[in-house]
GROMACS .gro file of C-alpha atoms in nm:
model
  373
    1UNK     CA    1   0.032   0.039  -1.230
    2UNK     CA    2  -0.108  -0.234  -1.350
    3UNK     CA    3  -0.027  -0.597  -1.280
    4UNK     CA    4  -0.169  -0.928  -1.421
    5UNK     CA    5  -0.355  -1.146  -1.145
    6UNK     CA    6  -0.074  -1.391  -1.190
    7UNK     CA    7   0.166  -1.141  -1.132
    8UNK     CA    8  -0.032  -0.974  -0.841
    9UNK     CA    9  -0.068  -1.342  -0.664
   10UNK     CA   10   0.302  -1.391  -0.707
   11UNK     CA   11   0.400  -1.077  -0.497
   12UNK     CA   12   0.112  -1.151  -0.234
   13UNK     CA   13   0.289  -1.490  -0.171
   14UNK     CA   14   0.626  -1.348  -0.132
   15UNK     CA   15   0.486  -1.094   0.103
   16UNK     CA   16   0.249  -1.341   0.345
   17UNK     CA   17   0.468  -1.628   0.280
   18UNK     CA   18   0.201  -1.817   0.573
   19UNK     CA   19  -0.086  -1.768   0.360
   20UNK     CA   20  -0.134  -2.063   0.180
   21UNK     CA   21  -0.315  -2.104  -0.164
   22UNK     CA   22  -0.610  -2.267  -0.019
   23UNK     CA   23  -0.651  -1.980   0.233
   24UNK     CA   24  -0.661  -1.712  -0.046
   25UNK     CA   25  -0.897  -1.948  -0.254
   26UNK     CA   26  -1.095  -1.934   0.061
   27UNK     CA   27  -1.095  -1.559   0.145
   28UNK     CA   28  -1.190  -1.519  -0.264
   29UNK     CA   29  -1.493  -1.740  -0.191
   30UNK     CA   30  -1.590  -1.507   0.073
   31UNK     CA   31  -1.577  -1.165  -0.123
   32UNK     CA   32  -1.927  -1.012  -0.260
   33UNK     CA   33  -2.068  -1.195  -0.608
   34UNK     CA   34  -2.362  -1.154  -0.802
   35UNK     CA   35  -2.674  -1.256  -0.643
   36UNK     CA   36  -2.532  -1.230  -0.291
   37UNK     CA   37  -2.727  -1.010   0.017
   38UNK     CA   38  -2.521  -0.817   0.215
   39UNK     CA   39  -2.632  -0.743   0.570
   40UNK     CA   40  -2.375  -0.511   0.750
   41UNK     CA   41  -2.434  -0.178   0.965
   42UNK     CA   42  -2.804  -0.260   0.993
   43UNK     CA   43  -2.818  -0.249   0.591
   44UNK     CA   44  -2.875  -0.497   0.332
   45UNK     CA   45  -2.777  -0.471  -0.021
   46UNK     CA   46  -2.837  -0.703  -0.289
   47UNK     CA   47  -2.510  -0.722  -0.557
   48UNK     CA   48  -2.664  -0.676  -0.913
   49UNK     CA   49  -2.410  -0.726  -1.122
   50UNK     CA   50  -2.034  -0.675  -1.170
   51UNK     CA   51  -1.887  -0.362  -1.315
   52UNK     CA   52  -1.550  -0.408  -1.283
   53UNK     CA   53  -1.334  -0.650  -1.175
   54UNK     CA   54  -0.957  -0.679  -1.072
   55UNK     CA   55  -0.738  -0.959  -0.868
   56UNK     CA   56  -0.803  -0.842  -0.541
   57UNK     CA   57  -1.098  -0.593  -0.550
   58UNK     CA   58  -1.391  -0.556  -0.753
   59UNK     CA   59  -1.679  -0.255  -0.809
   60UNK     CA   60  -2.049  -0.390  -0.809
   61UNK     CA   61  -2.382  -0.240  -0.883
   62UNK     CA   62  -2.591  -0.305  -0.580
   63UNK     CA   63  -2.966  -0.238  -0.469
   64UNK     CA   64  -3.051  -0.097  -0.103
   65UNK     CA   65  -3.293  -0.379  -0.024
   66UNK     CA   66  -3.547  -0.134   0.168
   67UNK     CA   67  -3.548   0.153  -0.101
   68UNK     CA   68  -3.456  -0.080  -0.398
   69UNK     CA   69  -3.260   0.238  -0.522
   70UNK     CA   70  -2.916   0.153  -0.717
   71UNK     CA   71  -2.567   0.210  -0.599
   72UNK     CA   72  -2.206   0.127  -0.700
   73UNK     CA   73  -1.988  -0.108  -0.434
   74UNK     CA   74  -1.612  -0.115  -0.442
   75UNK     CA   75  -1.485  -0.368  -0.227
   76UNK     CA   76  -1.151  -0.473  -0.156
   77UNK     CA   77  -1.010  -0.791   0.038
   78UNK     CA   78  -0.860  -0.731   0.401
   79UNK     CA   79  -0.577  -0.979   0.338
   80UNK     CA   80  -0.338  -1.067   0.027
   81UNK     CA   81  -0.383  -0.683  -0.123
   82UNK     CA   82  -0.066  -0.593  -0.246
   83UNK     CA   83  -0.139  -0.220  -0.203
   84UNK     CA   84  -0.458  -0.166  -0.037
   85UNK     CA   85  -0.621   0.170  -0.169
   86UNK     CA   86  -0.978   0.158  -0.076
   87UNK     CA   87  -0.931   0.318   0.236
   88UNK     CA   88  -0.768   0.620   0.075
   89UNK     CA   89  -1.032   0.653  -0.177
   90UNK     CA   90  -1.309   0.667   0.085
   91UNK     CA   91  -1.086   0.937   0.254
   92UNK     CA   92  -1.033   1.185  -0.034
   93UNK     CA   93  -1.382   1.136  -0.153
   94UNK     CA   94  -1.484   1.224   0.200
   95UNK     CA   95  -1.296   1.560   0.222
   96UNK     CA   96  -1.435   1.603  -0.135
   97UNK     CA   97  -1.777   1.537   0.002
   98UNK     CA   98  -1.757   1.809   0.289
   99UNK     CA   99  -1.769   2.113   0.044
  100UNK     CA  100  -2.006   1.944  -0.243
  101UNK     CA  101  -1.849   1.993  -0.560
  102UNK     CA  102  -2.004   1.917  -0.893
  103UNK     CA  103  -1.894   1.602  -1.038
  104UNK     CA  104  -1.767   1.348  -0.749
  105UNK     CA  105  -1.951   1.053  -0.666
  106UNK     CA  106  -2.133   1.081  -0.319
  107UNK     CA  107  -2.058   0.834  -0.037
  108UNK     CA  108  -2.375   0.660   0.148
  109UNK     CA  109  -2.189   0.387   0.349
  110UNK     CA  110  -1.860   0.197   0.411
  111UNK     CA  111  -1.768  -0.088   0.657
  112UNK     CA  112  -1.588  -0.379   0.688
  113UNK     CA  113  -1.635  -0.737   0.751
  114UNK     CA  114  -1.394  -1.028   0.854
  115UNK     CA  115  -1.334  -1.051   0.459
  116UNK     CA  116  -1.324  -0.725   0.294
  117UNK     CA  117  -1.395  -0.385   0.317
  118UNK     CA  118  -1.664  -0.182   0.099
  119UNK     CA  119  -1.805   0.146   0.043
  120UNK     CA  120  -2.140   0.234  -0.119
  121UNK     CA  121  -2.153   0.548  -0.336
  122UNK     CA  122  -2.337   0.682  -0.629
  123UNK     CA  123  -2.339   0.474  -0.934
  124UNK     CA  124  -2.256   0.684  -1.224
  125UNK     CA  125  -2.284   0.575  -1.591
  126UNK     CA  126  -1.965   0.428  -1.857
  127UNK     CA  127  -1.639   0.548  -1.818
  128UNK     CA  128  -1.459   0.762  -2.092
  129UNK     CA  129  -1.255   0.522  -2.217
  130UNK     CA  130  -1.567   0.317  -2.289
  131UNK     CA  131  -1.758   0.554  -2.460
  132UNK     CA  132  -1.432   0.687  -2.667
  133UNK     CA  133  -1.398   0.319  -2.806
  134UNK     CA  134  -1.792   0.255  -2.859
  135UNK     CA  135  -1.760   0.542  -3.131
  136UNK     CA  136  -1.704   0.427  -3.467
  137UNK     CA  137  -1.391   0.644  -3.488
  138UNK     CA  138  -1.279   0.561  -3.137
  139UNK     CA  139  -1.290   0.936  -3.108
  140UNK     CA  140  -1.545   1.189  -2.961
  141UNK     CA  141  -1.689   1.451  -3.157
  142UNK     CA  142  -1.454   1.759  -3.097
  143UNK     CA  143  -1.761   1.986  -2.974
  144UNK     CA  144  -1.786   1.661  -2.715
  145UNK     CA  145  -1.470   1.603  -2.661
  146UNK     CA  146  -1.359   1.983  -2.586
  147UNK     CA  147  -1.673   1.998  -2.352
  148UNK     CA  148  -1.540   1.703  -2.182
  149UNK     CA  149  -1.177   1.834  -2.131
  150UNK     CA  150  -1.302   2.136  -1.976
  151UNK     CA  151  -1.497   1.968  -1.739
  152UNK     CA  152  -1.240   1.700  -1.633
  153UNK     CA  153  -0.980   2.005  -1.632
  154UNK     CA  154  -1.211   2.174  -1.374
  155UNK     CA  155  -1.235   1.816  -1.176
  156UNK     CA  156  -0.856   1.824  -1.107
  157UNK     CA  157  -0.852   2.173  -1.001
  158UNK     CA  158  -1.091   2.096  -0.741
  159UNK     CA  159  -0.890   1.820  -0.638
  160UNK     CA  160  -0.583   2.025  -0.665
  161UNK     CA  161  -0.749   2.304  -0.435
  162UNK     CA  162  -0.811   2.054  -0.169
  163UNK     CA  163  -0.427   1.973  -0.153
  164UNK     CA  164  -0.451   1.633  -0.297
  165UNK     CA  165  -0.282   1.487  -0.635
  166UNK     CA  166  -0.445   1.191  -0.817
  167UNK     CA  167  -0.126   1.065  -0.994
  168UNK     CA  168  -0.378   0.846  -1.207
  169UNK     CA  169  -0.550   1.066  -1.422
  170UNK     CA  170  -0.654   0.873  -1.729
  171UNK     CA  171  -1.005   0.803  -1.923
  172UNK     CA  172  -1.129   0.516  -1.745
  173UNK     CA  173  -1.099   0.754  -1.417
  174UNK     CA  174  -1.370   0.956  -1.556
  175UNK     CA  175  -1.740   0.883  -1.596
  176UNK     CA  176  -2.031   1.004  -1.694
  177UNK     CA  177  -2.382   1.078  -1.472
  178UNK     CA  178  -2.732   0.896  -1.513
  179UNK     CA  179  -3.018   1.026  -1.600
  180UNK     CA  180  -3.055   1.396  -1.529
  181UNK     CA  181  -2.669   1.427  -1.490
  182UNK     CA  182  -2.562   1.283  -1.822
  183UNK     CA  183  -2.440   1.602  -1.889
  184UNK     CA  184  -2.187   1.582  -1.617
  185UNK     CA  185  -1.853   1.439  -1.578
  186UNK     CA  186  -1.747   1.244  -1.253
  187UNK     CA  187  -1.408   1.195  -1.147
  188UNK     CA  188  -1.335   0.838  -0.992
  189UNK     CA  189  -1.079   0.627  -0.839
  190UNK     CA  190  -0.836   0.835  -0.573
  191UNK     CA  191  -0.634   0.496  -0.482
  192UNK     CA  192  -0.296   0.680  -0.606
  193UNK     CA  193  -0.380   0.998  -0.471
  194UNK     CA  194  -0.105   1.183  -0.245
  195UNK     CA  195  -0.116   1.489   0.013
  196UNK     CA  196   0.085   1.787  -0.159
  197UNK     CA  197   0.039   2.039   0.115
  198UNK     CA  198   0.092   1.965   0.490
  199UNK     CA  199  -0.092   2.095   0.806
  200UNK     CA  200   0.045   2.453   0.768
  201UNK     CA  201  -0.064   2.454   0.433
  202UNK     CA  202   0.284   2.450   0.306
  203UNK     CA  203   0.379   2.307  -0.024
  204UNK     CA  204   0.548   1.941   0.053
  205UNK     CA  205   0.919   1.879  -0.013
  206UNK     CA  206   0.996   1.669  -0.308
  207UNK     CA  207   1.138   1.288  -0.210
  208UNK     CA  208   1.476   1.221  -0.378
  209UNK     CA  209   1.279   0.922  -0.543
  210UNK     CA  210   0.947   0.788  -0.627
  211UNK     CA  211   0.778   0.491  -0.753
  212UNK     CA  212   0.634   0.478  -1.088
  213UNK     CA  213   0.245   0.522  -1.049
  214UNK     CA  214  -0.067   0.526  -1.231
  215UNK     CA  215  -0.110   0.428  -1.616
  216UNK     CA  216   0.251   0.392  -1.798
  217UNK     CA  217   0.083   0.533  -2.139
  218UNK     CA  218  -0.066   0.878  -1.941
  219UNK     CA  219   0.196   0.930  -1.706
  220UNK     CA  220   0.394   1.212  -1.690
  221UNK     CA  221   0.809   1.214  -1.786
  222UNK     CA  222   0.900   1.308  -1.474
  223UNK     CA  223   0.767   0.955  -1.340
  224UNK     CA  224   0.939   0.745  -1.605
  225UNK     CA  225   1.212   0.901  -1.426
  226UNK     CA  226   1.135   0.827  -1.042
  227UNK     CA  227   1.111   1.149  -0.987
  228UNK     CA  228   0.832   1.299  -0.738
  229UNK     CA  229   0.506   1.412  -0.914
  230UNK     CA  230   0.322   1.739  -0.866
  231UNK     CA  231  -0.015   1.964  -0.990
  232UNK     CA  232   0.195   2.000  -1.334
  233UNK     CA  233   0.244   1.601  -1.390
  234UNK     CA  234  -0.150   1.560  -1.314
  235UNK     CA  235  -0.215   1.827  -1.597
  236UNK     CA  236   0.019   1.632  -1.817
  237UNK     CA  237  -0.133   1.306  -1.787
  238UNK     CA  238  -0.462   1.521  -1.843
  239UNK     CA  239  -0.351   1.666  -2.161
  240UNK     CA  240  -0.259   1.347  -2.324
  241UNK     CA  241  -0.618   1.199  -2.246
  242UNK     CA  242  -0.739   1.542  -2.413
  243UNK     CA  243  -0.541   1.444  -2.692
  244UNK     CA  244  -0.675   1.081  -2.743
  245UNK     CA  245  -1.063   1.217  -2.648
  246UNK     CA  246  -0.988   1.457  -2.960
  247UNK     CA  247  -0.779   1.241  -3.181
  248UNK     CA  248  -0.811   0.881  -3.110
  249UNK     CA  249  -0.548   0.641  -3.009
  250UNK     CA  250  -0.223   0.780  -2.829
  251UNK     CA  251   0.094   0.735  -3.106
  252UNK     CA  252   0.251   0.497  -2.813
  253UNK     CA  253  -0.089   0.321  -2.690
  254UNK     CA  254   0.012  -0.034  -2.881
  255UNK     CA  255   0.320  -0.052  -2.686
  256UNK     CA  256   0.343  -0.248  -2.386
  257UNK     CA  257   0.369  -0.093  -2.053
  258UNK     CA  258   0.569  -0.325  -1.865
  259UNK     CA  259   0.858  -0.366  -2.134
  260UNK     CA  260   0.859  -0.080  -2.331
  261UNK     CA  261   0.794   0.197  -2.066
  262UNK     CA  262   1.135   0.370  -2.148
  263UNK     CA  263   1.001   0.388  -2.534
  264UNK     CA  264   0.692   0.542  -2.411
  265UNK     CA  265   0.893   0.777  -2.237
  266UNK     CA  266   1.117   0.862  -2.558
  267UNK     CA  267   0.755   0.922  -2.754
  268UNK     CA  268   0.653   1.159  -2.509
  269UNK     CA  269   0.941   1.351  -2.513
  270UNK     CA  270   0.953   1.328  -2.917
  271UNK     CA  271   0.561   1.514  -2.926
  272UNK     CA  272   0.744   1.819  -2.745
  273UNK     CA  273   1.008   1.860  -3.036
  274UNK     CA  274   1.014   1.700  -3.392
  275UNK     CA  275   0.691   1.484  -3.338
  276UNK     CA  276   0.519   1.778  -3.222
  277UNK     CA  277   0.304   1.874  -3.530
  278UNK     CA  278   0.221   1.471  -3.599
  279UNK     CA  279   0.124   1.427  -3.240
  280UNK     CA  280  -0.132   1.709  -3.259
  281UNK     CA  281  -0.188   1.706  -3.610
  282UNK     CA  282  -0.577   1.611  -3.542
  283UNK     CA  283  -0.621   1.846  -3.233
  284UNK     CA  284  -0.716   2.257  -3.255
  285UNK     CA  285  -0.436   2.461  -3.300
  286UNK     CA  286  -0.478   2.593  -2.940
  287UNK     CA  287  -0.346   2.265  -2.808
  288UNK     CA  288   0.026   2.335  -2.846
  289UNK     CA  289  -0.072   2.648  -2.660
  290UNK     CA  290  -0.214   2.427  -2.384
  291UNK     CA  291   0.095   2.196  -2.417
  292UNK     CA  292   0.339   2.484  -2.346
  293UNK     CA  293   0.156   2.612  -2.088
  294UNK     CA  294   0.167   2.295  -1.862
  295UNK     CA  295   0.569   2.186  -1.935
  296UNK     CA  296   0.647   2.543  -1.864
  297UNK     CA  297   0.516   2.492  -1.511
  298UNK     CA  298   0.783   2.430  -1.205
  299UNK     CA  299   0.745   2.162  -0.883
  300UNK     CA  300   0.583   2.423  -0.679
  301UNK     CA  301   0.345   2.616  -0.932
  302UNK     CA  302  -0.010   2.632  -0.934
  303UNK     CA  303  -0.124   2.609  -1.248
  304UNK     CA  304  -0.353   2.861  -1.415
  305UNK     CA  305  -0.661   2.665  -1.463
  306UNK     CA  306  -0.869   2.967  -1.589
  307UNK     CA  307  -0.596   3.018  -1.868
  308UNK     CA  308  -0.565   2.673  -2.005
  309UNK     CA  309  -0.979   2.618  -2.001
  310UNK     CA  310  -0.992   2.969  -2.192
  311UNK     CA  311  -0.777   2.807  -2.492
  312UNK     CA  312  -1.047   2.521  -2.488
  313UNK     CA  313  -1.326   2.768  -2.531
  314UNK     CA  314  -1.089   2.981  -2.752
  315UNK     CA  315  -1.058   2.683  -2.966
  316UNK     CA  316  -1.452   2.632  -2.943
  317UNK     CA  317  -1.493   3.012  -3.039
  318UNK     CA  318  -1.266   3.019  -3.325
  319UNK     CA  319  -1.430   2.652  -3.498
  320UNK     CA  320  -1.752   2.801  -3.446
  321UNK     CA  321  -1.891   2.481  -3.260
  322UNK     CA  322  -2.211   2.491  -3.059
  323UNK     CA  323  -2.093   2.464  -2.701
  324UNK     CA  324  -2.475   2.353  -2.626
  325UNK     CA  325  -2.489   2.077  -2.839
  326UNK     CA  326  -2.585   1.764  -2.697
  327UNK     CA  327  -2.285   1.498  -2.627
  328UNK     CA  328  -2.218   1.225  -2.855
  329UNK     CA  329  -2.361   1.001  -2.575
  330UNK     CA  330  -2.756   1.214  -2.586
  331UNK     CA  331  -2.802   1.176  -2.940
  332UNK     CA  332  -2.817   0.849  -3.099
  333UNK     CA  333  -3.120   0.687  -2.848
  334UNK     CA  334  -2.870   0.512  -2.656
  335UNK     CA  335  -2.678   0.271  -2.858
  336UNK     CA  336  -2.314   0.446  -2.762
  337UNK     CA  337  -2.416   0.359  -2.414
  338UNK     CA  338  -2.515   0.009  -2.468
  339UNK     CA  339  -2.232  -0.078  -2.637
  340UNK     CA  340  -1.988   0.067  -2.407
  341UNK     CA  341  -2.253  -0.134  -2.078
  342UNK     CA  342  -2.067  -0.423  -2.246
  343UNK     CA  343  -1.752  -0.315  -2.448
  344UNK     CA  344  -1.531  -0.443  -2.146
  345UNK     CA  345  -1.161  -0.275  -2.023
  346UNK     CA  346  -0.905  -0.204  -2.310
  347UNK     CA  347  -0.792  -0.511  -2.524
  348UNK     CA  348  -1.129  -0.678  -2.483
  349UNK     CA  349  -1.329  -0.466  -2.726
  350UNK     CA  350  -1.288  -0.764  -2.966
  351UNK     CA  351  -1.611  -0.924  -2.788
  352UNK     CA  352  -1.827  -0.643  -2.814
  353UNK     CA  353  -2.066  -0.818  -3.066
  354UNK     CA  354  -2.098  -1.136  -2.878
  355UNK     CA  355  -2.152  -0.916  -2.524
  356UNK     CA  356  -2.425  -0.728  -2.714
  357UNK     CA  357  -2.615  -1.021  -2.845
  358UNK     CA  358  -2.586  -1.180  -2.502
  359UNK     CA  359  -2.711  -0.855  -2.323
  360UNK     CA  360  -2.985  -0.790  -2.538
  361UNK     CA  361  -3.116  -1.198  -2.518
  362UNK     CA  362  -3.093  -1.169  -2.141
  363UNK     CA  363  -3.314  -0.851  -2.110
  364UNK     CA  364  -3.552  -0.981  -2.363
  365UNK     CA  365  -3.571  -1.290  -2.132
  366UNK     CA  366  -3.552  -1.083  -1.798
  367UNK     CA  367  -3.878  -0.861  -1.596
  368UNK     CA  368  -3.746  -0.534  -1.542
  369UNK     CA  369  -3.682  -0.456  -1.165
  370UNK     CA  370  -3.953  -0.231  -1.040
  371UNK     CA  371  -3.727   0.075  -0.838
  372UNK     CA  372  -4.018   0.326  -0.861
  373UNK     CA  373  -4.140   0.217  -0.473
   0.00000   0.00000   0.00000
């Protein structure tokens, strides 16, 4: 669920009527910011730059003052957050980290001050949405897209087998690694996750009604109708993401998620019927079979991830694609990565040229930070 800053602040005032605008502003001023040294838990973190920003939380690039290594730092306000999610995010990542799976960022530190909670984790590269929108045709080459689809499916299977649903599968919640891990796709952000296996190992029963969660453009049809989500629904959201990576923007991407969510639902339903050919016309033939597999699943079913993955492999073989080819972001001397680093969130890409010029000027005027010692 995405709220504008004004809307979320309005909800905060309603929930905390005694919280004055002055108090909210004061709390905001105490949040981490670029240039700040955060000293906590016997560690000193230097905030280098902002990676992502929201009304009540931010993600920064931070440097360990002792080792000069760079990490990501995610922060959340202690007061005024409508739906605190950082604690859940950390809990799920720590559970995953205990199994040491590939494609999930490692946590290095976590704590809280009087004003905010924070977690320090592995720094990763641009997310899939920014990478896709950095390409001229706003879509990946077919082999890159299919390999990314396979990797993201594997991450979802890992999460599901730990007993958790994501409930917010979308391209911005997957990012590529850095350096030697540039070919690995990492799964991020578990603030909407929900445990679907109880302590006895049984699948929990669906609630009579459930709130619409996640991002409407990727949300499963069940969510539009207020029904409980299951593993099937995570895969439905994953499928919309895959179509976007292969073919470009979804047919309903231009619709307003707040005012036209029912029309978005109708578009998804039409994509199963008369609009199926048009919806999948730029995708491999195997995508129609994958959609049928997902739609055939019932609430309690465990998806056959291997069979779905086999359909992706089948498409690669049938189309004679090179599954060992470099990814799109590895073959252009870093131009896609440069664009993705400044493109901004969805809807802000019109500022790309200006941001690129500013970033290059700043880079030319600044001595690089030595992190070798």
